[in-house]
Coordinates of N, CA and C in Angstrom, one line a residue:
Chain A
X743 N 415.3 0.4 58.8 CA 415.7 0.3 57.4 C 414.5 0.3 56.5
X744 N 414.5 1.2 55.5 CA 413.4 1.2 54.6 C 413.5 0.1 53.6
X745 N 412.5 -0.8 53.6 CA 412.6 -1.9 52.7 C 411.2 -2.6 52.5
X746 N 411.2 -3.3 51.4 CA 410.1 -4.2 51.1 C 410.6 -5.6 50.9
X747 N 409.9 -6.6 51.5 CA 410.3 -7.9 51.4 C 409.1 -8.8 50.9
X748 N 409.2 -9.4 49.7 CA 408.2 -10.2 49.2 C 408.4 -11.7 49.6
X749 N 407.3 -12.4 49.7 CA 407.3 -13.8 50.0 C 406.1 -14.5 49.3
X750 N 406.1 -15.8 49.3 CA 405.0 -16.5 48.8 C 405.1 -17.2 47.5
X751 N 406.2 -16.9 46.8 CA 406.3 -17.4 45.5 C 406.6 -18.9 45.5
X752 N 406.6 -19.6 44.4 CA 406.9 -21.0 44.3 C 406.4 -21.6 43.0
X753 N 406.4 -22.9 42.9 CA 406.0 -23.6 41.7 C 404.5 -24.1 42.0
X754 N 403.7 -23.8 41.0 CA 402.3 -24.1 41.1 C 401.8 -24.6 39.8
X755 N 400.8 -25.5 39.8 CA 400.2 -26.0 38.6 C 399.3 -25.0 37.9
X756 N 399.1 -25.1 36.6 CA 398.1 -24.2 35.9 C 396.8 -24.4 36.5
X757 N 396.1 -23.3 36.7 CA 394.7 -23.2 37.3 C 394.7 -23.1 38.8
X758 N 395.8 -23.3 39.4 CA 395.8 -23.2 40.9 C 396.0 -21.8 41.3
X759 N 396.1 -21.6 42.7 CA 396.2 -20.3 43.3 C 397.5 -20.1 44.1
X760 N 397.8 -18.9 44.3 CA 399.0 -18.5 45.1 C 398.7 -17.1 45.7
X761 N 399.2 -16.9 46.9 CA 399.1 -15.5 47.5 C 400.5 -15.0 47.8
X762 N 400.8 -13.9 47.2 CA 402.1 -13.3 47.5 C 401.9 -12.2 48.6
X763 N 402.9 -12.0 49.4 CA 402.9 -11.0 50.4 C 404.1 -10.1 50.2
X764 N 403.9 -8.8 50.7 CA 405.0 -7.8 50.6 C 405.0 -7.1 51.9
X765 N 406.0 -7.3 52.8 CA 406.1 -6.7 54.1 C 407.0 -5.4 54.0
X766 N 406.4 -4.3 54.5 CA 407.1 -3.1 54.4 C 407.7 -2.7 55.8
X767 N 408.8 -2.0 55.8 CA 409.3 -1.5 57.1 C 410.1 -0.3 56.8
X768 N 410.2 0.5 57.9 CA 411.1 1.7 57.8 C 410.4 3.0 57.3
X769 N 409.1 2.9 57.0 CA 408.4 4.1 56.5 C 407.0 3.9 56.9
X770 N 406.2 5.0 56.7 CA 404.8 5.0 57.1 C 404.0 4.4 56.0
X771 N 403.9 3.1 56.1 CA 403.2 2.3 55.0 C 401.9 2.8 54.6
X772 N 401.1 3.2 55.6 CA 399.7 3.6 55.4 C 399.6 4.9 54.6
X773 N 400.7 5.6 54.3 CA 400.6 6.8 53.5 C 400.8 6.5 52.0
X774 N 401.2 5.3 51.7 CA 401.7 5.1 50.3 C 400.8 4.1 49.5
X775 N 400.5 4.5 48.3 CA 399.9 3.5 47.4 C 401.0 2.5 47.1
X776 N 400.6 1.3 46.8 CA 401.5 0.2 46.5 C 401.2 -0.5 45.2
X777 N 402.2 -1.0 44.5 CA 402.0 -1.7 43.2 C 402.7 -3.0 43.2
X778 N 402.2 -3.8 42.3 CA 402.9 -5.1 41.9 C 403.4 -4.9 40.5
X779 N 404.6 -5.3 40.2 CA 405.2 -5.3 38.9 C 405.9 -6.6 38.7
X780 N 405.8 -7.2 37.5 CA 406.4 -8.5 37.3 C 407.3 -8.5 36.1
X781 N 408.1 -9.6 36.1 CA 409.1 -9.7 35.0 C 409.3 -11.2 34.7
X782 N 408.8 -11.5 33.5 CA 409.0 -12.9 33.0 C 410.5 -13.2 32.8
X783 N 410.9 -14.4 32.9 CA 412.4 -14.7 32.7 C 412.9 -14.1 31.4
X784 N 414.0 -13.3 31.5 CA 414.6 -12.8 30.3 C 413.8 -11.7 29.6
X785 N 412.7 -11.2 30.2 CA 411.9 -10.2 29.6 C 411.9 -8.9 30.3
X786 N 411.0 -8.0 29.9 CA 410.9 -6.7 30.5 C 410.0 -6.6 31.6
X787 N 409.7 -5.4 32.1 CA 408.8 -5.2 33.2 C 407.4 -5.0 32.8
X788 N 406.5 -5.6 33.5 CA 405.1 -5.5 33.3 C 404.4 -5.1 34.6
X789 N 403.7 -3.9 34.5 CA 402.9 -3.5 35.7 C 401.7 -4.4 35.8
X790 N 401.3 -4.8 37.1 CA 400.3 -5.7 37.4 C 399.1 -5.1 38.0
X791 N 399.3 -4.4 39.2 CA 398.2 -3.9 40.0 C 398.6 -2.8 40.9
X792 N 397.6 -2.0 41.3 CA 397.8 -0.9 42.2 C 396.8 -1.0 43.3
X793 N 397.1 -0.6 44.5 CA 396.2 -0.4 45.6 C 396.5 0.9 46.2
X794 N 395.5 1.7 46.5 CA 395.6 3.0 47.1 C 396.1 2.9 48.6
X795 N 396.5 4.0 49.2 CA 397.0 4.0 50.5 C 396.1 3.4 51.5
X796 N 394.8 3.6 51.3 CA 393.8 3.2 52.3 C 393.0 1.9 51.8
X797 N 393.4 1.4 50.6 CA 392.8 0.2 50.1 C 391.5 0.4 49.4
X798 N 391.1 1.7 49.2 CA 389.8 2.0 48.7 C 389.7 1.9 47.1
X799 N 390.9 1.9 46.5 CA 391.0 2.0 45.1 C 392.0 0.9 44.6
X800 N 391.6 0.2 43.5 CA 392.4 -0.9 42.9 C 392.4 -0.7 41.4
X801 N 393.5 -1.0 40.8 CA 393.6 -1.0 39.3 C 394.4 -2.3 39.0
X802 N 394.0 -2.8 37.8 CA 394.7 -4.0 37.3 C 395.1 -3.9 35.9
X803 N 396.1 -4.6 35.5 CA 396.4 -4.8 34.1 C 395.4 -5.8 33.5
X804 N 395.1 -5.6 32.2 CA 394.1 -6.4 31.6 C 394.4 -7.9 31.6
X805 N 395.7 -8.2 31.6 CA 396.2 -9.6 31.6 C 395.9 -10.3 32.9
X806 N 395.6 -9.6 34.0 CA 395.3 -10.3 35.3 C 393.9 -10.0 35.8
X807 N 393.2 -9.0 35.2 CA 391.9 -8.6 35.7 C 391.0 -9.8 35.8
X808 N 390.3 -9.9 36.9 CA 389.4 -11.0 37.1 C 390.0 -12.2 37.7
X809 N 391.3 -12.3 37.7 CA 392.1 -13.4 38.2 C 392.9 -13.1 39.5
X810 N 393.4 -11.9 39.5 CA 394.3 -11.4 40.6 C 393.6 -10.4 41.4
X811 N 393.8 -10.4 42.7 CA 393.3 -9.4 43.6 C 394.4 -8.8 44.5
X812 N 394.5 -7.5 44.5 CA 395.5 -6.8 45.4 C 394.7 -6.4 46.6
X813 N 395.4 -6.5 47.7 CA 394.8 -6.0 49.0 C 396.0 -5.5 49.9
X814 N 395.6 -5.0 51.0 CA 396.6 -4.6 52.0 C 396.0 -4.6 53.4
X815 N 396.9 -4.7 54.4 CA 396.6 -4.7 55.8 C 397.5 -3.6 56.4
X816 N 397.0 -2.4 56.6 CA 397.9 -1.4 57.1 C 398.3 -1.7 58.6
X817 N 397.6 -2.4 59.3 CA 398.0 -2.8 60.7 C 399.2 -3.7 60.7
X818 N 399.4 -4.4 59.6 CA 400.5 -5.3 59.4 C 401.6 -4.8 58.5
X819 N 401.4 -3.6 57.9 CA 402.3 -3.1 57.0 C 402.6 -4.0 55.8
X820 N 401.6 -4.6 55.3 CA 401.7 -5.6 54.3 C 400.7 -5.5 53.2
X821 N 401.2 -5.7 52.0 CA 400.3 -5.8 50.8 C 400.3 -7.2 50.2
X822 N 399.3 -7.6 49.6 CA 399.1 -8.9 49.1 C 398.7 -8.9 47.7
X823 N 399.0 -10.1 47.0 CA 398.5 -10.3 45.7 C 398.0 -11.7 45.6
X824 N 396.7 -11.8 45.6 CA 396.0 -13.1 45.5 C 395.9 -13.5 44.0
X825 N 396.5 -14.6 43.6 CA 396.6 -14.9 42.2 C 395.8 -16.2 42.0
X826 N 394.7 -16.2 41.3 CA 393.9 -17.4 41.0 C 393.9 -17.7 39.5
X827 N 393.6 -18.9 39.2 CA 393.6 -19.3 37.8 C 394.9 -19.1 37.1
X828 N 396.0 -19.5 37.7 CA 397.3 -19.2 37.2 C 397.5 -19.9 35.9
X829 N 398.3 -19.2 35.0 CA 398.6 -19.6 33.7 C 400.1 -19.7 33.5
X830 N 400.6 -20.4 32.5 CA 402.0 -20.4 32.3 C 402.6 -19.1 32.0
X831 N 401.8 -18.2 31.4 CA 402.3 -16.8 31.1 C 402.4 -15.9 32.3
X832 N 402.0 -16.4 33.5 CA 402.1 -15.7 34.8 C 403.5 -16.0 35.4
X833 N 404.2 -16.9 34.8 CA 405.6 -17.2 35.3 C 406.5 -16.0 35.3
X834 N 406.9 -15.5 36.4 CA 407.7 -14.3 36.5 C 408.2 -14.1 37.9
X835 N 409.2 -13.2 38.0 CA 409.5 -12.6 39.3 C 408.5 -11.5 39.5
X836 N 407.9 -11.5 40.7 CA 406.9 -10.5 41.0 C 407.5 -9.6 42.1
X837 N 407.5 -8.3 41.8 CA 408.0 -7.3 42.7 C 406.9 -6.5 43.3
X838 N 407.0 -6.1 44.5 CA 406.1 -5.0 45.0 C 407.0 -3.7 45.0
X839 N 406.3 -2.6 44.8 CA 407.0 -1.4 44.6 C 406.2 -0.2 45.3
X840 N 406.9 0.7 45.8 CA 406.3 1.9 46.4 C 406.4 3.1 45.5
X841 N 405.3 3.9 45.5 CA 405.4 5.1 44.7 C 406.4 6.1 45.4
X842 N 407.1 6.9 44.6 CA 408.1 7.8 45.2 C 407.5 8.8 46.1
X843 N 406.4 9.4 45.8 CA 405.8 10.5 46.6 C 404.4 10.1 47.0
X844 N 404.2 10.0 48.3 CA 402.9 9.5 48.7 C 401.8 10.5 48.4
X845 N 402.1 11.8 48.2 CA 401.1 12.8 47.9 C 400.7 12.7 46.4
X846 N 401.5 12.1 45.6 CA 401.2 12.1 44.1 C 401.0 10.7 43.7
X847 N 400.1 9.9 44.3 CA 399.9 8.5 44.0 C 399.4 8.4 42.5
X848 N 398.8 9.5 42.0 CA 398.3 9.4 40.6 C 399.4 9.6 39.6
X849 N 400.6 9.9 40.0 CA 401.8 9.9 39.1 C 402.7 8.9 39.5
X850 N 402.4 7.6 39.3 CA 403.1 6.5 39.9 C 404.4 6.2 39.2
X851 N 405.5 6.4 39.9 CA 406.8 5.9 39.6 C 407.4 5.4 40.9
X852 N 408.4 4.5 40.8 CA 408.7 3.7 42.0 C 410.1 3.9 42.5
X853 N 410.3 4.3 43.7 CA 411.6 4.5 44.3 C 412.0 3.4 45.2
X854 N 411.2 2.5 45.5 CA 411.5 1.5 46.5 C 410.9 0.2 45.9
X855 N 411.7 -0.8 45.8 CA 411.3 -2.1 45.2 C 411.7 -3.2 46.2
X856 N 411.0 -4.3 46.3 CA 411.4 -5.5 47.0 C 412.4 -6.2 46.1
X857 N 412.9 -7.4 46.6 CA 413.9 -8.2 45.9 C 413.2 -9.1 44.9
X858 N 411.9 -9.2 45.0 CA 411.1 -10.0 44.1 C 410.9 -11.5 44.6
X859 N 409.8 -12.1 44.2 CA 409.6 -13.5 44.5 C 409.1 -14.2 43.2
X860 N 409.7 -15.3 42.9 CA 409.5 -16.0 41.6 C 408.3 -16.9 41.7
X861 N 407.4 -16.7 40.8 CA 406.3 -17.6 40.6 C 406.5 -18.4 39.3
X862 N 406.4 -19.7 39.4 CA 406.6 -20.6 38.3 C 405.3 -21.4 38.1
X863 N 404.7 -21.3 37.0 CA 403.4 -22.0 36.7 C 403.7 -23.1 35.7
X864 N 403.7 -24.3 36.2 CA 404.1 -25.4 35.4 C 403.4 -26.7 35.9
X865 N 403.1 -27.6 34.9 CA 402.5 -28.9 35.3 C 403.6 -29.9 35.5
Chain B
X400 N 396.1 2.1 25.4 CA 397.3 1.8 26.1 C 398.5 2.5 25.4
X401 N 399.3 3.2 26.1 CA 400.5 3.9 25.6 C 401.6 2.9 25.4
X402 N 402.1 2.8 24.2 CA 403.2 1.9 23.9 C 404.5 2.7 24.0
X403 N 405.5 2.2 24.8 CA 406.8 2.8 24.9 C 407.8 2.0 24.1
X404 N 408.6 2.6 23.3 CA 409.5 2.0 22.4 C 410.9 2.5 22.7
X405 N 411.8 1.6 23.1 CA 413.2 2.1 23.4 C 414.1 1.7 22.2
X406 N 415.1 2.5 22.0 CA 416.1 2.2 21.0 C 417.5 2.7 21.5
X407 N 418.6 2.0 21.1 CA 418.6 0.7 20.5 C 418.2 -0.4 21.5
X408 N 418.1 -1.6 21.0 CA 417.9 -2.7 21.9 C 419.1 -3.0 22.7
X409 N 420.3 -2.9 22.1 CA 421.6 -3.1 22.7 C 422.5 -2.0 22.3
X410 N 423.2 -1.4 23.2 CA 424.2 -0.4 22.9 C 425.5 -0.8 23.5
X411 N 426.5 -0.8 22.6 CA 427.9 -1.2 23.0 C 428.7 0.1 23.1
X412 N 429.3 0.3 24.2 CA 430.1 1.5 24.5 C 431.3 1.1 25.3
X413 N 432.3 1.9 25.4 CA 433.5 1.7 26.3 C 433.4 2.5 27.5
X414 N 434.0 2.0 28.6 CA 434.1 2.9 29.8 C 434.7 4.2 29.5
X415 N 434.2 5.3 30.1 CA 434.6 6.6 29.9 C 433.9 7.3 28.8
X416 N 433.2 6.6 27.9 CA 432.5 7.2 26.8 C 431.1 7.6 27.3
X417 N 430.4 8.2 26.3 CA 429.0 8.7 26.6 C 428.0 7.8 25.9
X418 N 426.9 7.5 26.6 CA 425.8 6.7 26.1 C 424.6 7.5 26.0
X419 N 423.8 7.3 24.9 CA 422.6 8.0 24.7 C 421.5 7.0 24.4
X420 N 420.5 6.9 25.2 CA 419.4 5.9 25.1 C 418.2 6.7 24.8
X421 N 417.3 6.1 23.9 CA 416.1 6.8 23.5 C 414.9 6.0 23.9
X422 N 413.8 6.8 24.1 CA 412.5 6.2 24.5 C 411.4 7.1 23.8
X423 N 410.5 6.4 23.1 CA 409.5 7.1 22.4 C 408.1 6.6 22.8
X424 N 407.2 7.5 23.1 CA 405.8 7.1 23.5 C 404.9 7.2 22.3
X425 N 403.9 6.3 22.2 CA 403.0 6.3 21.1 C 402.0 7.5 21.1
X426 N 401.9 8.1 22.2 CA 401.2 9.4 22.3 C 401.8 10.2 23.4
X427 N 401.5 11.5 23.5 CA 402.2 12.3 24.5 C 402.0 11.8 25.9
X428 N 403.1 11.9 26.7 CA 403.0 11.6 28.1 C 403.5 12.8 28.9
X429 N 403.5 13.9 28.3 CA 403.9 15.2 28.9 C 405.3 14.9 29.4
X430 N 405.6 15.2 30.7 CA 406.9 14.9 31.3 C 406.8 13.8 32.3
X431 N 405.8 13.1 32.2 CA 405.5 12.0 33.2 C 406.2 10.7 32.8
X432 N 407.5 10.8 32.8 CA 408.4 9.7 32.4 C 409.5 9.4 33.4
X433 N 409.7 8.1 33.6 CA 410.8 7.7 34.5 C 411.8 6.8 33.8
X434 N 413.0 6.7 34.3 CA 414.0 5.8 33.8 C 414.5 5.0 35.0
X435 N 414.7 3.7 34.7 CA 415.2 2.7 35.7 C 416.4 2.0 35.2
X436 N 417.3 1.6 36.1 CA 418.4 0.8 35.8 C 418.2 -0.6 36.5
X437 N 418.5 -1.6 35.7 CA 418.4 -3.0 36.4 C 419.6 -3.8 36.0
X438 N 420.2 -4.3 37.1 CA 421.3 -5.2 36.9 C 420.9 -6.6 37.1
X439 N 421.6 -7.6 36.6 CA 421.2 -9.0 36.7 C 420.9 -9.4 38.2
X440 N 419.7 -10.1 38.4 CA 419.4 -10.6 39.7 C 418.9 -9.5 40.7
X441 N 418.8 -8.3 40.2 CA 418.4 -7.2 41.1 C 417.1 -6.6 40.7
X442 N 416.5 -5.9 41.6 CA 415.3 -5.1 41.3 C 415.7 -3.8 40.5
X443 N 414.7 -3.3 39.8 CA 415.0 -2.0 39.1 C 415.3 -0.9 40.2
X444 N 416.1 0.1 39.7 CA 416.5 1.2 40.5 C 416.0 2.5 39.8
X445 N 415.3 3.4 40.5 CA 414.9 4.6 39.9 C 416.0 5.5 39.7
X446 N 416.2 6.0 38.4 CA 417.2 7.0 38.1 C 416.7 8.4 37.9
X447 N 415.7 8.5 37.1 CA 415.1 9.8 36.7 C 413.6 9.7 36.8
X448 N 413.0 10.8 37.2 CA 411.5 11.0 37.1 C 411.2 12.4 36.6
X449 N 410.0 12.5 36.2 CA 409.6 13.8 35.6 C 410.5 14.1 34.4
X450 N 410.9 13.1 33.7 CA 411.7 13.2 32.5 C 413.2 13.6 32.7
X451 N 413.4 14.5 33.7 CA 414.7 15.1 33.8 C 415.2 15.3 35.3
X452 N 414.5 14.8 36.3 CA 414.9 15.0 37.7 C 415.6 13.8 38.2
X453 N 416.8 13.9 38.6 CA 417.5 12.8 39.2 C 416.9 12.3 40.5
X454 N 416.8 11.0 40.7 CA 416.3 10.5 42.0 C 417.4 10.7 43.0
X455 N 417.0 10.5 44.3 CA 417.9 10.7 45.4 C 419.1 9.7 45.2
X456 N 420.3 10.3 45.3 CA 421.5 9.5 45.3 C 422.0 9.1 43.9
X457 N 421.4 9.6 42.9 CA 421.8 9.2 41.5 C 422.9 10.2 41.1
X458 N 424.0 9.7 40.6 CA 425.1 10.5 40.2 C 424.8 11.5 39.1
X459 N 425.5 12.6 39.0 CA 425.2 13.6 38.1 C 425.5 13.2 36.6
X460 N 426.2 12.1 36.4 CA 426.5 11.7 35.1 C 425.3 11.1 34.4
X461 N 424.2 10.9 35.1 CA 423.0 10.5 34.5 C 422.1 11.7 34.3
X462 N 421.6 11.9 33.1 CA 420.7 13.0 32.9 C 419.6 12.6 31.9
X463 N 418.4 13.2 32.1 CA 417.3 12.9 31.3 C 416.8 14.1 30.6
X464 N 416.2 14.0 29.4 CA 415.6 15.1 28.7 C 414.4 14.6 27.9
X465 N 413.7 15.6 27.4 CA 412.6 15.3 26.5 C 411.2 15.6 27.1
X466 N 410.2 15.6 26.3 CA 408.8 15.8 26.8 C 407.9 15.4 25.6
X467 N 406.7 15.1 25.9 CA 405.8 14.7 24.9 C 405.9 13.3 24.5
X468 N 406.6 13.0 23.4 CA 406.7 11.6 22.9 C 408.2 11.2 22.8
X469 N 409.2 12.1 22.9 CA 410.6 11.7 22.7 C 411.4 12.1 23.9
X470 N 412.1 11.0 24.4 CA 412.9 11.2 25.6 C 414.3 10.6 25.4
X471 N 415.2 11.1 26.2 CA 416.6 10.6 26.1 C 417.2 10.5 27.5
X472 N 417.9 9.4 27.7 CA 418.7 9.2 28.9 C 420.1 9.3 28.5
X473 N 420.9 10.1 29.0 CA 422.3 10.3 28.7 C 423.2 9.9 29.9
X474 N 424.2 9.1 29.7 CA 425.1 8.8 30.7 C 426.5 9.2 30.2
X475 N 427.1 10.1 30.9 CA 428.4 10.6 30.5 C 429.5 9.8 31.3
X476 N 430.6 9.8 30.7 CA 431.8 9.1 31.4 C 431.4 7.8 32.0
X477 N 431.0 6.9 31.2 CA 430.5 5.6 31.7 C 431.5 4.9 32.6
X478 N 430.9 4.4 33.7 CA 431.7 3.6 34.7 C 431.3 2.1 34.5
X479 N 432.1 1.3 35.0 CA 431.9 -0.2 34.9 C 430.5 -0.6 35.5
X480 N 430.1 0.1 36.6 CA 428.9 -0.3 37.2 C 427.6 0.2 36.5
X481 N 427.8 0.9 35.4 CA 426.7 1.5 34.6 C 426.2 0.5 33.6
X482 N 426.9 -0.6 33.4 CA 426.5 -1.6 32.3 C 425.4 -2.4 32.9
X483 N 424.2 -2.3 32.3 CA 423.0 -2.8 32.8 C 421.9 -2.7 31.8
X484 N 420.7 -3.0 32.2 CA 419.5 -2.8 31.3 C 418.8 -1.6 31.8
X485 N 418.3 -0.7 30.9 CA 417.6 0.5 31.2 C 416.2 0.5 30.7
X486 N 415.3 0.9 31.5 CA 413.9 0.9 31.1 C 413.3 2.3 31.3
X487 N 412.5 2.7 30.3 CA 411.7 3.9 30.5 C 410.3 3.4 30.9
X488 N 409.5 4.3 31.6 CA 408.2 4.0 32.1 C 407.3 5.3 32.0
X489 N 406.2 5.2 31.4 CA 405.3 6.4 31.4 C 404.2 6.2 32.5
X490 N 403.9 7.4 33.1 CA 402.8 7.4 34.2 C 401.9 8.5 34.0
X491 N 401.7 8.9 32.7 CA 400.8 10.0 32.4 C 399.4 9.6 32.2
X492 N 399.3 8.5 31.5 CA 397.9 8.0 31.2 C 397.9 6.5 31.5
X493 N 397.2 6.3 32.6 CA 397.2 4.9 33.1 C 395.8 4.7 33.9
X494 N 395.4 3.5 34.2 CA 396.1 2.2 33.8 C 396.0 1.9 32.3
X495 N 396.9 1.1 31.8 CA 398.0 0.6 32.5 C 399.2 1.5 32.5
X496 N 400.0 1.4 33.5 CA 401.4 1.9 33.5 C 402.2 1.0 32.6
X497 N 402.9 1.7 31.7 CA 403.7 0.9 30.7 C 405.2 1.2 30.7
X498 N 405.9 0.2 30.4 CA 407.4 0.3 30.3 C 407.8 0.0 28.9
X499 N 409.0 0.6 28.6 CA 409.6 0.2 27.3 C 410.2 -1.2 27.5
X500 N 410.7 -1.8 26.4 CA 411.2 -3.1 26.4 C 412.6 -3.2 26.9
X501 N 413.3 -2.1 27.1 CA 414.6 -2.1 27.7 C 415.7 -1.9 26.7
X502 N 416.8 -1.2 27.1 CA 418.0 -1.1 26.3 C 419.1 -1.7 27.2
X503 N 419.8 -2.7 26.6 CA 421.0 -3.3 27.3 C 422.2 -2.5 26.9
X504 N 422.9 -2.0 27.9 CA 424.1 -1.2 27.8 C 425.3 -2.2 28.1
X505 N 426.1 -2.5 27.1 CA 427.1 -3.4 27.3 C 428.5 -2.9 26.8
X506 N 429.5 -3.5 27.3 CA 430.9 -3.1 26.9 C 431.2 -3.6 25.5

């Protein structure tokens, strides 16, 4: 079954860290660039980060640059989002998403999403 | 950063009717635009990419059009399961990838 399953969310105090995981199955994970997209409660979608299929390239939204790090382990079919220095504005459901076409990673739109994991930053 | 603006914020229609949703980009995104549907508690679902190509398994009542800065998602003969929030997303000039703020389609 082709799917993405996120984990690692929870309640964390401002300034603390959290690592999210996204486990992929049912497709050749190492062929695909992967992204994280988040959604604050009752709000729209915000792109967070990208990692290329081989992990050699990363991009970040300005709102998380310097605080978040995306990575992947192709041997485990998993991508990660290390979140440091968390702020209240990081409270959101965080989704991992797969680009639709592995050959066109530079035209990123997403045909496979996980169910999301909620991160709540609160004292 | 390319800003995506969707209108209207909320659209009220009846089952069986036609809905037209708009998305405008602050600068040209060519045809590198996608539409997503999101229902409460669910992840977004890809409907349209390349402005007008339906994604796998998407019914023919969903269609997309436009290029450059003006785009439209049209849903004909609305079904009850179509009532949701719809987002457009540009992927022509990134990072950052940017989404519109969404249009809520309600009965």
